[in-house]
PDB file of N, CA and C in Angstrom:
ATOM      1  N   MET U   1      -9.245 -11.853  -5.645  1.00  0.00           N
ATOM      2  CA  MET U   1     -10.687 -12.014  -5.471  1.00  0.00           C
ATOM      3  C   MET U   1     -10.984 -11.574  -4.012  1.00  0.00           C
ATOM      4  N   LEU U   2     -12.021 -10.716  -3.836  1.00  0.00           N
ATOM      5  CA  LEU U   2     -12.457 -10.175  -2.542  1.00  0.00           C
ATOM      6  C   LEU U   2     -13.350 -11.111  -1.840  1.00  0.00           C
ATOM      7  N   ARG U   3     -13.013 -11.398  -0.592  1.00  0.00           N
ATOM      8  CA  ARG U   3     -13.880 -12.363   0.171  1.00  0.00           C
ATOM      9  C   ARG U   3     -15.214 -11.675   0.519  1.00  0.00           C
ATOM     10  N   ARG U   4     -16.112 -12.517   0.833  1.00  0.00           N
ATOM     11  CA  ARG U   4     -17.481 -12.049   1.024  1.00  0.00           C
ATOM     12  C   ARG U   4     -17.621 -10.889   2.016  1.00  0.00           C
ATOM     13  N   ASN U   5     -17.011 -10.982   3.141  1.00  0.00           N
ATOM     14  CA  ASN U   5     -17.156 -10.003   4.204  1.00  0.00           C
ATOM     15  C   ASN U   5     -16.284  -8.777   4.188  1.00  0.00           C
ATOM     16  N   TRP U   6     -15.415  -8.686   3.200  1.00  0.00           N
ATOM     17  CA  TRP U   6     -14.519  -7.558   3.019  1.00  0.00           C
ATOM     18  C   TRP U   6     -15.145  -6.416   2.293  1.00  0.00           C
ATOM     19  N   GLU U   7     -15.020  -5.233   2.742  1.00  0.00           N
ATOM     20  CA  GLU U   7     -15.494  -4.062   2.088  1.00  0.00           C
ATOM     21  C   GLU U   7     -14.317  -3.131   1.754  1.00  0.00           C
ATOM     22  N   ARG U   8     -14.334  -2.613   0.479  1.00  0.00           N
ATOM     23  CA  ARG U   8     -13.252  -1.756   0.068  1.00  0.00           C
ATOM     24  C   ARG U   8     -13.697  -0.317   0.448  1.00  0.00           C
ATOM     25  N   VAL U   9     -12.762   0.450   1.117  1.00  0.00           N
ATOM     26  CA  VAL U   9     -13.042   1.876   1.436  1.00  0.00           C
ATOM     27  C   VAL U   9     -11.693   2.576   1.360  1.00  0.00           C
ATOM     28  N   ASP U  10     -11.834   3.875   1.169  1.00  0.00           N
ATOM     29  CA  ASP U  10     -10.620   4.697   1.139  1.00  0.00           C
ATOM     30  C   ASP U  10     -10.531   5.430   2.478  1.00  0.00           C
ATOM     31  N   GLY U  11      -9.395   5.478   3.115  1.00  0.00           N
ATOM     32  CA  GLY U  11      -9.105   6.111   4.332  1.00  0.00           C
ATOM     33  C   GLY U  11      -8.194   7.276   4.015  1.00  0.00           C
ATOM     34  N   THR U  12      -7.879   8.057   5.098  1.00  0.00           N
ATOM     35  CA  THR U  12      -6.977   9.179   5.072  1.00  0.00           C
ATOM     36  C   THR U  12      -5.844   8.887   6.093  1.00  0.00           C
ATOM     37  N   VAL U  13      -4.650   9.078   5.623  1.00  0.00           N
ATOM     38  CA  VAL U  13      -3.492   8.995   6.538  1.00  0.00           C
ATOM     39  C   VAL U  13      -3.367  10.191   7.456  1.00  0.00           C
ATOM     40  N   LEU U  14      -3.498  10.049   8.771  1.00  0.00           N
ATOM     41  CA  LEU U  14      -3.466  11.185   9.673  1.00  0.00           C
ATOM     42  C   LEU U  14      -2.023  11.365  10.257  1.00  0.00           C
ATOM     43  N   ALA U  15      -1.317  10.268  10.348  1.00  0.00           N
ATOM     44  CA  ALA U  15       0.130  10.300  10.801  1.00  0.00           C
ATOM     45  C   ALA U  15       0.827   9.163  10.349  1.00  0.00           C
ATOM     46  N   GLU U  16       2.172   9.297  10.235  1.00  0.00           N
ATOM     47  CA  GLU U  16       3.091   8.222   9.842  1.00  0.00           C
ATOM     48  C   GLU U  16       4.276   8.207  10.786  1.00  0.00           C
ATOM     49  N   SER U  17       4.786   7.047  11.052  1.00  0.00           N
ATOM     50  CA  SER U  17       5.922   6.892  11.944  1.00  0.00           C
ATOM     51  C   SER U  17       6.746   5.694  11.563  1.00  0.00           C
ATOM     52  N   LEU U  18       8.013   5.775  11.890  1.00  0.00           N
ATOM     53  CA  LEU U  18       8.909   4.580  11.651  1.00  0.00           C
ATOM     54  C   LEU U  18       8.469   3.394  12.521  1.00  0.00           C
ATOM     55  N   HIS U  19       8.275   2.244  11.948  1.00  0.00           N
ATOM     56  CA  HIS U  19       7.993   1.079  12.784  1.00  0.00           C
ATOM     57  C   HIS U  19       9.303   0.217  12.983  1.00  0.00           C
ATOM     58  N   THR U  20       9.988  -0.077  11.967  1.00  0.00           N
ATOM     59  CA  THR U  20      11.321  -0.763  12.022  1.00  0.00           C
ATOM     60  C   THR U  20      12.217  -0.278  10.982  1.00  0.00           C
ATOM     61  N   ARG U  21      13.504  -0.422  11.327  1.00  0.00           N
ATOM     62  CA  ARG U  21      14.571  -0.039  10.377  1.00  0.00           C
ATOM     63  C   ARG U  21      15.737  -1.056  10.629  1.00  0.00           C
ATOM     64  N   ARG U  22      16.116  -1.759   9.542  1.00  0.00           N
ATOM     65  CA  ARG U  22      17.155  -2.683   9.670  1.00  0.00           C
ATOM     66  C   ARG U  22      18.017  -2.750   8.328  1.00  0.00           C
ATOM     67  N   PRO U  23      19.199  -3.183   8.469  1.00  0.00           N
ATOM     68  CA  PRO U  23      20.060  -3.316   7.232  1.00  0.00           C
ATOM     69  C   PRO U  23      19.600  -4.595   6.426  1.00  0.00           C
ATOM     70  N   SER U  24      19.622  -4.444   5.108  1.00  0.00           N
ATOM     71  CA  SER U  24      19.284  -5.554   4.235  1.00  0.00           C
ATOM     72  C   SER U  24      20.603  -6.299   3.881  1.00  0.00           C
ATOM     73  N   SER U  25      20.432  -7.414   3.179  1.00  0.00           N
ATOM     74  CA  SER U  25      21.617  -8.186   2.779  1.00  0.00           C
ATOM     75  C   SER U  25      22.654  -7.426   1.828  1.00  0.00           C
ATOM     76  N   ASP U  26      22.067  -6.462   1.046  1.00  0.00           N
ATOM     77  CA  ASP U  26      22.925  -5.738   0.083  1.00  0.00           C
ATOM     78  C   ASP U  26      23.498  -4.443   0.673  1.00  0.00           C
ATOM     79  N   GLY U  27      23.370  -4.258   2.002  1.00  0.00           N
ATOM     80  CA  GLY U  27      23.902  -3.087   2.628  1.00  0.00           C
ATOM     81  C   GLY U  27      23.039  -1.897   2.699  1.00  0.00           C
ATOM     82  N   GLN U  28      21.897  -1.924   2.063  1.00  0.00           N
ATOM     83  CA  GLN U  28      20.896  -0.886   2.152  1.00  0.00           C
ATOM     84  C   GLN U  28      20.193  -1.002   3.388  1.00  0.00           C
ATOM     85  N   TRP U  29      19.446   0.060   3.757  1.00  0.00           N
ATOM     86  CA  TRP U  29      18.606   0.102   4.948  1.00  0.00           C
ATOM     87  C   TRP U  29      17.193  -0.125   4.510  1.00  0.00           C
ATOM     88  N   TYR U  30      16.498  -1.046   5.235  1.00  0.00           N
ATOM     89  CA  TYR U  30      15.027  -1.428   5.037  1.00  0.00           C
ATOM     90  C   TYR U  30      14.208  -0.738   6.091  1.00  0.00           C
ATOM     91  N   THR U  31      13.249   0.019   5.710  1.00  0.00           N
ATOM     92  CA  THR U  31      12.354   0.681   6.684  1.00  0.00           C
ATOM     93  C   THR U  31      10.973   0.152   6.440  1.00  0.00           C
ATOM     94  N   ARG U  32      10.234   0.053   7.556  1.00  0.00           N
ATOM     95  CA  ARG U  32       8.852  -0.310   7.461  1.00  0.00           C
ATOM     96  C   ARG U  32       8.127   0.693   8.355  1.00  0.00           C
ATOM     97  N   MET U  33       7.056   1.332   7.819  1.00  0.00           N
ATOM     98  CA  MET U  33       6.315   2.424   8.438  1.00  0.00           C
ATOM     99  C   MET U  33       5.042   1.910   9.049  1.00  0.00           C
ATOM    100  N   LYS U  34       4.590   2.662  10.052  1.00  0.00           N
ATOM    101  CA  LYS U  34       3.244   2.537  10.540  1.00  0.00           C
ATOM    102  C   LYS U  34       2.452   3.714  10.467  1.00  0.00           C
ATOM    103  N   TYR U  35       1.119   3.595  10.399  1.00  0.00           N
ATOM    104  CA  TYR U  35       0.190   4.748  10.026  1.00  0.00           C
ATOM    105  C   TYR U  35      -1.042   4.763  10.975  1.00  0.00           C
ATOM    106  N   VAL U  36      -1.501   5.981  11.139  1.00  0.00           N
ATOM    107  CA  VAL U  36      -2.804   6.131  11.719  1.00  0.00           C
ATOM    108  C   VAL U  36      -3.692   6.504  10.577  1.00  0.00           C
ATOM    109  N   VAL U  37      -4.739   5.731  10.325  1.00  0.00           N
ATOM    110  CA  VAL U  37      -5.621   5.906   9.176  1.00  0.00           C
ATOM    111  C   VAL U  37      -7.039   6.047   9.696  1.00  0.00           C
ATOM    112  N   GLU U  38      -7.693   7.047   9.174  1.00  0.00           N
ATOM    113  CA  GLU U  38      -9.106   7.282   9.480  1.00  0.00           C
ATOM    114  C   GLU U  38      -9.975   6.888   8.295  1.00  0.00           C
ATOM    115  N   TYR U  39     -11.094   6.168   8.528  1.00  0.00           N
ATOM    116  CA  TYR U  39     -11.962   5.791   7.432  1.00  0.00           C
ATOM    117  C   TYR U  39     -13.416   5.810   7.923  1.00  0.00           C
ATOM    118  N   GLN U  40     -14.366   5.606   6.990  1.00  0.00           N
ATOM    119  CA  GLN U  40     -15.717   5.525   7.321  1.00  0.00           C
ATOM    120  C   GLN U  40     -16.402   4.515   6.410  1.00  0.00           C
ATOM    121  N   LEU U  41     -17.116   3.608   6.979  1.00  0.00           N
ATOM    122  CA  LEU U  41     -17.874   2.651   6.209  1.00  0.00           C
ATOM    123  C   LEU U  41     -19.199   3.294   5.816  1.00  0.00           C
ATOM    124  N   PRO U  42     -19.815   3.026   4.657  1.00  0.00           N
ATOM    125  CA  PRO U  42     -21.108   3.539   4.369  1.00  0.00           C
ATOM    126  C   PRO U  42     -22.123   3.311   5.420  1.00  0.00           C
ATOM    127  N   GLY U  43     -22.722   4.314   5.929  1.00  0.00           N
ATOM    128  CA  GLY U  43     -23.775   4.191   6.972  1.00  0.00           C
ATOM    129  C   GLY U  43     -23.128   3.995   8.351  1.00  0.00           C
ATOM    130  N   GLY U  44     -21.831   4.148   8.551  1.00  0.00           N
ATOM    131  CA  GLY U  44     -21.185   3.919   9.799  1.00  0.00           C
ATOM    132  C   GLY U  44     -20.509   5.164  10.279  1.00  0.00           C
ATOM    133  N   GLY U  45     -19.901   5.120  11.479  1.00  0.00           N
ATOM    134  CA  GLY U  45     -19.220   6.231  12.038  1.00  0.00           C
ATOM    135  C   GLY U  45     -17.749   6.307  11.537  1.00  0.00           C
ATOM    136  N   VAL U  46     -17.066   7.297  11.877  1.00  0.00           N
ATOM    137  CA  VAL U  46     -15.668   7.444  11.605  1.00  0.00           C
ATOM    138  C   VAL U  46     -14.849   6.613  12.480  1.00  0.00           C
ATOM    139  N   GLU U  47     -13.866   5.836  11.954  1.00  0.00           N
ATOM    140  CA  GLU U  47     -13.038   4.962  12.732  1.00  0.00           C
ATOM    141  C   GLU U  47     -11.518   5.341  12.589  1.00  0.00           C
ATOM    142  N   ARG U  48     -10.705   5.089  13.519  1.00  0.00           N
ATOM    143  CA  ARG U  48      -9.326   5.284  13.329  1.00  0.00           C
ATOM    144  C   ARG U  48      -8.586   3.993  13.762  1.00  0.00           C
ATOM    145  N   VAL U  49      -7.580   3.659  12.928  1.00  0.00           N
ATOM    146  CA  VAL U  49      -6.810   2.407  13.241  1.00  0.00           C
ATOM    147  C   VAL U  49      -5.380   2.685  13.027  1.00  0.00           C
ATOM    148  N   GLU U  50      -4.488   1.895  13.645  1.00  0.00           N
ATOM    149  CA  GLU U  50      -3.057   1.828  13.361  1.00  0.00           C
ATOM    150  C   GLU U  50      -2.770   0.682  12.474  1.00  0.00           C
ATOM    151  N   LEU U  51      -2.135   0.909  11.344  1.00  0.00           N
ATOM    152  CA  LEU U  51      -1.763  -0.128  10.363  1.00  0.00           C
ATOM    153  C   LEU U  51      -0.256  -0.014  10.090  1.00  0.00           C
ATOM    154  N   LYS U  52       0.314  -1.205   9.929  1.00  0.00           N
ATOM    155  CA  LYS U  52       1.709  -1.246   9.547  1.00  0.00           C
ATOM    156  C   LYS U  52       1.898  -1.589   8.035  1.00  0.00           C
ATOM    157  N   GLU U  53       2.923  -1.098   7.472  1.00  0.00           N
ATOM    158  CA  GLU U  53       3.166  -1.469   6.036  1.00  0.00           C
ATOM    159  C   GLU U  53       3.286  -2.963   5.922  1.00  0.00           C
ATOM    160  N   PRO U  54       2.542  -3.567   5.016  1.00  0.00           N
ATOM    161  CA  PRO U  54       2.683  -5.048   4.855  1.00  0.00           C
ATOM    162  C   PRO U  54       3.968  -5.369   4.134  1.00  0.00           C
ATOM    163  N   GLU U  55       4.450  -6.535   4.338  1.00  0.00           N
ATOM    164  CA  GLU U  55       5.568  -7.088   3.610  1.00  0.00           C
ATOM    165  C   GLU U  55       5.364  -8.560   3.311  1.00  0.00           C
ATOM    166  N   LYS U  56       5.946  -8.998   2.234  1.00  0.00           N
ATOM    167  CA  LYS U  56       5.849 -10.389   1.849  1.00  0.00           C
ATOM    168  C   LYS U  56       7.291 -10.925   1.791  1.00  0.00           C
ATOM    169  N   PHE U  57       7.611 -11.918   2.592  1.00  0.00           N
ATOM    170  CA  PHE U  57       8.929 -12.485   2.646  1.00  0.00           C
ATOM    171  C   PHE U  57       9.988 -11.458   2.826  1.00  0.00           C
ATOM    172  N   GLY U  58       9.740 -10.401   3.666  1.00  0.00           N
ATOM    173  CA  GLY U  58      10.760  -9.406   3.875  1.00  0.00           C
ATOM    174  C   GLY U  58      10.841  -8.303   2.789  1.00  0.00           C
ATOM    175  N   VAL U  59       9.886  -8.299   1.892  1.00  0.00           N
ATOM    176  CA  VAL U  59       9.938  -7.356   0.867  1.00  0.00           C
ATOM    177  C   VAL U  59       8.629  -6.490   0.837  1.00  0.00           C
ATOM    178  N   LYS U  60       8.860  -5.169   0.684  1.00  0.00           N
ATOM    179  CA  LYS U  60       7.738  -4.225   0.732  1.00  0.00           C
ATOM    180  C   LYS U  60       6.823  -4.522  -0.424  1.00  0.00           C
ATOM    181  N   VAL U  61       5.489  -4.447  -0.251  1.00  0.00           N
ATOM    182  CA  VAL U  61       4.569  -4.708  -1.361  1.00  0.00           C
ATOM    183  C   VAL U  61       3.796  -3.504  -1.688  1.00  0.00           C
ATOM    184  N   MET U  62       3.949  -2.424  -0.881  1.00  0.00           N
ATOM    185  CA  MET U  62       3.179  -1.155  -1.251  1.00  0.00           C
ATOM    186  C   MET U  62       4.027  -0.063  -1.068  1.00  0.00           C
ATOM    187  N   LYS U  63       3.739   1.060  -1.804  1.00  0.00           N
ATOM    188  CA  LYS U  63       4.559   2.299  -1.597  1.00  0.00           C
ATOM    189  C   LYS U  63       4.218   2.944  -0.333  1.00  0.00           C
ATOM    190  N   GLY U  64       5.161   3.699   0.231  1.00  0.00           N
ATOM    191  CA  GLY U  64       4.976   4.437   1.481  1.00  0.00           C
ATOM    192  C   GLY U  64       3.897   5.529   1.278  1.00  0.00           C
ATOM    193  N   LEU U  65       3.174   5.825   2.388  1.00  0.00           N
ATOM    194  CA  LEU U  65       2.175   6.913   2.266  1.00  0.00           C
ATOM    195  C   LEU U  65       2.624   8.077   3.156  1.00  0.00           C
ATOM    196  N   THR U  66       2.087   9.215   2.897  1.00  0.00           N
ATOM    197  CA  THR U  66       2.392  10.398   3.740  1.00  0.00           C
ATOM    198  C   THR U  66       1.170  10.909   4.267  1.00  0.00           C
ATOM    199  N   LYS U  67       1.329  11.812   5.288  1.00  0.00           N
ATOM    200  CA  LYS U  67       0.236  12.342   5.956  1.00  0.00           C
ATOM    201  C   LYS U  67      -0.719  13.083   4.917  1.00  0.00           C
ATOM    202  N   GLY U  68      -2.050  12.847   4.945  1.00  0.00           N
ATOM    203  CA  GLY U  68      -3.033  13.354   4.055  1.00  0.00           C
ATOM    204  C   GLY U  68      -3.283  12.503   2.900  1.00  0.00           C
ATOM    205  N   ALA U  69      -2.429  11.428   2.612  1.00  0.00           N
ATOM    206  CA  ALA U  69      -2.638  10.582   1.500  1.00  0.00           C
ATOM    207  C   ALA U  69      -3.903   9.702   1.586  1.00  0.00           C
ATOM    208  N   THR U  70      -4.406   9.326   0.509  1.00  0.00           N
ATOM    209  CA  THR U  70      -5.529   8.380   0.427  1.00  0.00           C
ATOM    210  C   THR U  70      -5.012   6.926   0.589  1.00  0.00           C
ATOM    211  N   ALA U  71      -5.564   6.151   1.475  1.00  0.00           N
ATOM    212  CA  ALA U  71      -5.088   4.836   1.859  1.00  0.00           C
ATOM    213  C   ALA U  71      -6.243   3.855   1.434  1.00  0.00           C
ATOM    214  N   PRO U  72      -6.079   3.029   0.461  1.00  0.00           N
ATOM    215  CA  PRO U  72      -7.029   2.086   0.050  1.00  0.00           C
ATOM    216  C   PRO U  72      -7.073   0.907   1.156  1.00  0.00           C
ATOM    217  N   LEU U  73      -8.225   0.650   1.680  1.00  0.00           N
ATOM    218  CA  LEU U  73      -8.363  -0.309   2.793  1.00  0.00           C
ATOM    219  C   LEU U  73      -9.321  -1.412   2.428  1.00  0.00           C
ATOM    220  N   LEU U  74      -9.202  -2.547   3.192  1.00  0.00           N
ATOM    221  CA  LEU U  74     -10.152  -3.624   3.145  1.00  0.00           C
ATOM    222  C   LEU U  74     -10.586  -3.739   4.655  1.00  0.00           C
ATOM    223  N   VAL U  75     -11.958  -3.694   4.868  1.00  0.00           N
ATOM    224  CA  VAL U  75     -12.413  -3.808   6.149  1.00  0.00           C
ATOM    225  C   VAL U  75     -13.327  -5.109   6.234  1.00  0.00           C
ATOM    226  N   ASP U  76     -13.045  -5.992   7.183  1.00  0.00           N
ATOM    227  CA  ASP U  76     -13.788  -7.186   7.391  1.00  0.00           C
ATOM    228  C   ASP U  76     -15.050  -6.801   8.132  1.00  0.00           C
ATOM    229  N   LEU U  77     -16.256  -6.860   7.512  1.00  0.00           N
ATOM    230  CA  LEU U  77     -17.490  -6.427   8.165  1.00  0.00           C
ATOM    231  C   LEU U  77     -17.889  -7.296   9.384  1.00  0.00           C
ATOM    232  N   LYS U  78     -17.474  -8.500   9.323  1.00  0.00           N
ATOM    233  CA  LYS U  78     -17.799  -9.411  10.426  1.00  0.00           C
ATOM    234  C   LYS U  78     -16.924  -9.217  11.639  1.00  0.00           C
ATOM    235  N   SER U  79     -15.621  -9.195  11.429  1.00  0.00           N
ATOM    236  CA  SER U  79     -14.706  -9.098  12.589  1.00  0.00           C
ATOM    237  C   SER U  79     -14.185  -7.652  12.898  1.00  0.00           C
ATOM    238  N   GLY U  80     -14.362  -6.718  11.952  1.00  0.00           N
ATOM    239  CA  GLY U  80     -13.950  -5.396  12.135  1.00  0.00           C
ATOM    240  C   GLY U  80     -12.448  -5.206  11.821  1.00  0.00           C
ATOM    241  N   LYS U  81     -11.705  -6.285  11.415  1.00  0.00           N
ATOM    242  CA  LYS U  81     -10.345  -6.126  11.032  1.00  0.00           C
ATOM    243  C   LYS U  81     -10.138  -5.289   9.862  1.00  0.00           C
ATOM    244  N   VAL U  82      -8.989  -4.532   9.832  1.00  0.00           N
ATOM    245  CA  VAL U  82      -8.690  -3.568   8.740  1.00  0.00           C
ATOM    246  C   VAL U  82      -7.336  -3.883   8.329  1.00  0.00           C
ATOM    247  N   ARG U  83      -7.092  -3.817   6.972  1.00  0.00           N
ATOM    248  CA  ARG U  83      -5.794  -3.973   6.359  1.00  0.00           C
ATOM    249  C   ARG U  83      -5.664  -3.126   5.098  1.00  0.00           C
ATOM    250  N   PHE U  84      -4.411  -2.813   4.647  1.00  0.00           N
ATOM    251  CA  PHE U  84      -4.291  -2.161   3.437  1.00  0.00           C
ATOM    252  C   PHE U  84      -4.655  -3.006   2.272  1.00  0.00           C
ATOM    253  N   ASP U  85      -5.251  -2.436   1.192  1.00  0.00           N
ATOM    254  CA  ASP U  85      -5.615  -3.154   0.019  1.00  0.00           C
ATOM    255  C   ASP U  85      -4.392  -3.030  -0.885  1.00  0.00           C
ATOM    256  N   THR U  86      -3.427  -3.895  -0.737  1.00  0.00           N
ATOM    257  CA  THR U  86      -2.193  -3.876  -1.462  1.00  0.00           C
ATOM    258  C   THR U  86      -2.335  -4.235  -2.930  1.00  0.00           C
ATOM    259  N   ASP U  87      -3.519  -4.743  -3.397  1.00  0.00           N
ATOM    260  CA  ASP U  87      -3.772  -4.984  -4.792  1.00  0.00           C
ATOM    261  C   ASP U  87      -4.216  -3.797  -5.515  1.00  0.00           C
ATOM    262  N   ASP U  88      -4.512  -2.652  -4.762  1.00  0.00           N
ATOM    263  CA  ASP U  88      -5.007  -1.384  -5.358  1.00  0.00           C
ATOM    264  C   ASP U  88      -3.793  -0.785  -6.113  1.00  0.00           C
ATOM    265  N   PRO U  89      -3.939  -0.500  -7.367  1.00  0.00           N
ATOM    266  CA  PRO U  89      -2.766   0.088  -8.183  1.00  0.00           C
ATOM    267  C   PRO U  89      -2.244   1.384  -7.668  1.00  0.00           C
ATOM    268  N   ARG U  90      -2.963   2.141  -6.796  1.00  0.00           N
ATOM    269  CA  ARG U  90      -2.532   3.377  -6.236  1.00  0.00           C
ATOM    270  C   ARG U  90      -1.374   3.146  -5.231  1.00  0.00           C
ATOM    271  N   VAL U  91      -1.299   2.022  -4.631  1.00  0.00           N
ATOM    272  CA  VAL U  91      -0.209   1.681  -3.675  1.00  0.00           C
ATOM    273  C   VAL U  91       0.561   0.458  -3.998  1.00  0.00           C
ATOM    274  N   ASN U  92       0.173  -0.299  -4.977  1.00  0.00           N
ATOM    275  CA  ASN U  92       0.828  -1.561  -5.338  1.00  0.00           C
ATOM    276  C   ASN U  92       2.156  -1.299  -6.035  1.00  0.00           C
ATOM    277  N   LEU U  93       3.303  -1.648  -5.401  1.00  0.00           N
ATOM    278  CA  LEU U  93       4.636  -1.366  -5.964  1.00  0.00           C
ATOM    279  C   LEU U  93       4.797  -2.091  -7.276  1.00  0.00           C
ATOM    280  N   LYS U  94       4.348  -3.315  -7.461  1.00  0.00           N
ATOM    281  CA  LYS U  94       4.559  -4.091  -8.648  1.00  0.00           C
ATOM    282  C   LYS U  94       3.862  -3.446  -9.825  1.00  0.00           C
ATOM    283  N   ALA U  95       2.631  -2.979  -9.638  1.00  0.00           N
ATOM    284  CA  ALA U  95       1.871  -2.317 -10.631  1.00  0.00           C
ATOM    285  C   ALA U  95       2.479  -1.005 -11.009  1.00  0.00           C
ATOM    286  N   GLN U  96       3.044  -0.267 -10.010  1.00  0.00           N
ATOM    287  CA  GLN U  96       3.665   1.004 -10.351  1.00  0.00           C
ATOM    288  C   GLN U  96       5.027   0.796 -11.100  1.00  0.00           C
ATOM    289  N   ARG U  97       5.701  -0.224 -10.751  1.00  0.00           N
ATOM    290  CA  ARG U  97       6.908  -0.553 -11.590  1.00  0.00           C
ATOM    291  C   ARG U  97       6.622  -0.873 -13.006  1.00  0.00           C
ATOM    292  N   GLN U  98       5.548  -1.694 -13.122  1.00  0.00           N
ATOM    293  CA  GLN U  98       5.135  -2.040 -14.545  1.00  0.00           C
ATOM    294  C   GLN U  98       4.730  -0.869 -15.363  1.00  0.00           C
ATOM    295  N   ARG U  99       3.960   0.027 -14.742  1.00  0.00           N
ATOM    296  CA  ARG U  99       3.567   1.294 -15.374  1.00  0.00           C
ATOM    297  C   ARG U  99       4.733   2.081 -15.859  1.00  0.00           C
ATOM    298  N   SER U 100       5.744   2.235 -14.859  1.00  0.00           N
ATOM    299  CA  SER U 100       6.935   3.034 -15.089  1.00  0.00           C
ATOM    300  C   SER U 100       7.698   2.423 -16.255  1.00  0.00           C
ATOM    301  N   LYS U 101       7.901   1.103 -16.234  1.00  0.00           N
ATOM    302  CA  LYS U 101       8.632   0.392 -17.343  1.00  0.00           C
ATOM    303  C   LYS U 101       7.949   0.621 -18.645  1.00  0.00           C
ATOM    304  N   ARG U 102       6.650   0.456 -18.671  1.00  0.00           N
ATOM    305  CA  ARG U 102       5.898   0.625 -19.924  1.00  0.00           C
ATOM    306  C   ARG U 102       6.083   2.028 -20.446  1.00  0.00           C
ATOM    307  N   ARG U 103       6.005   3.059 -19.548  1.00  0.00           N
ATOM    308  CA  ARG U 103       6.208   4.443 -20.010  1.00  0.00           C
ATOM    309  C   ARG U 103       7.647   4.638 -20.493  1.00  0.00           C
ATOM    310  N   ASP U 104       8.671   4.129 -19.787  1.00  0.00           N
ATOM    311  CA  ASP U 104       9.979   4.247 -20.181  1.00  0.00           C
ATOM    312  C   ASP U 104      10.250   3.635 -21.524  1.00  0.00           C
ATOM    313  N   ASP U 105       9.633   2.412 -21.749  1.00  0.00           N
ATOM    314  CA  ASP U 105       9.809   1.750 -23.029  1.00  0.00           C
ATOM    315  C   ASP U 105       9.171   2.517 -24.178  1.00  0.00           C
ATOM    316  N   GLU U 106       8.069   3.122 -23.937  1.00  0.00           N
ATOM    317  CA  GLU U 106       7.406   3.927 -24.991  1.00  0.00           C
ATOM    318  C   GLU U 106       8.194   5.189 -25.271  1.00  0.00           C
ATOM    319  N   GLU U 107       8.771   5.807 -24.273  1.00  0.00           N
ATOM    320  CA  GLU U 107       9.646   6.994 -24.482  1.00  0.00           C
ATOM    321  C   GLU U 107      10.852   6.578 -25.310  1.00  0.00           C
ATOM    322  N   PHE U 108      11.420   5.401 -25.004  1.00  0.00           N
ATOM    323  CA  PHE U 108      12.568   4.948 -25.706  1.00  0.00           C
ATOM    324  C   PHE U 108      12.289   4.687 -27.175  1.00  0.00           C
ATOM    325  N   GLU U 109      11.213   4.068 -27.442  1.00  0.00           N
ATOM    326  CA  GLU U 109      10.806   3.761 -28.810  1.00  0.00           C
ATOM    327  C   GLU U 109      10.494   5.027 -29.597  1.00  0.00           C
ATOM    328  N   THR U 110       9.922   5.929 -28.948  1.00  0.00           N
ATOM    329  CA  THR U 110       9.616   7.197 -29.603  1.00  0.00           C
ATOM    330  C   THR U 110      10.874   7.970 -29.981  1.00  0.00           C
ATOM    331  N   ALA U 111      11.855   7.951 -29.030  1.00  0.00           N
ATOM    332  CA  ALA U 111      13.104   8.625 -29.339  1.00  0.00           C
ATOM    333  C   ALA U 111      13.919   7.862 -30.378  1.00  0.00           C
ATOM    334  N   LEU U 112      13.785   6.524 -30.434  1.00  0.00           N
ATOM    335  CA  LEU U 112      14.526   5.788 -31.517  1.00  0.00           C
ATOM    336  C   LEU U 112      13.936   6.056 -32.846  1.00  0.00           C
ATOM    337  N   LYS U 113      12.630   6.147 -33.011  1.00  0.00           N
ATOM    338  CA  LYS U 113      11.962   6.380 -34.308  1.00  0.00           C
ATOM    339  C   LYS U 113      11.993   7.857 -34.698  1.00  0.00           C
ATOM    340  N   GLY U 114      12.414   8.752 -33.812  1.00  0.00           N
ATOM    341  CA  GLY U 114      12.598  10.143 -34.171  1.00  0.00           C
ATOM    342  C   GLY U 114      11.360  10.873 -33.913  1.00  0.00           C
TER     343      GLY U 114
END
């Protein structure tokens, strides 16, 4: 549910850079990126912000973005704070995994039935 003062807008990634990199418990490397994102509110000027990939309990919740990618944002109209809209299916890792699993299951069933 969107809070009253938050506005959904799309921004554009202008630059990306490594924020942190550390080993995980299973021996893999965990990376967290930071981005320069440009956006414009309706009736407002163009703004640029630095945003870091969000994580929940040490786990990434959104897919990484590349330069030129569309970044779904939430902007607090009262305070001016900006954050990624991680519920947006374009960047939400959980939603992407579910779509991929559904597609794979459908392909499997199609192959099984001939």
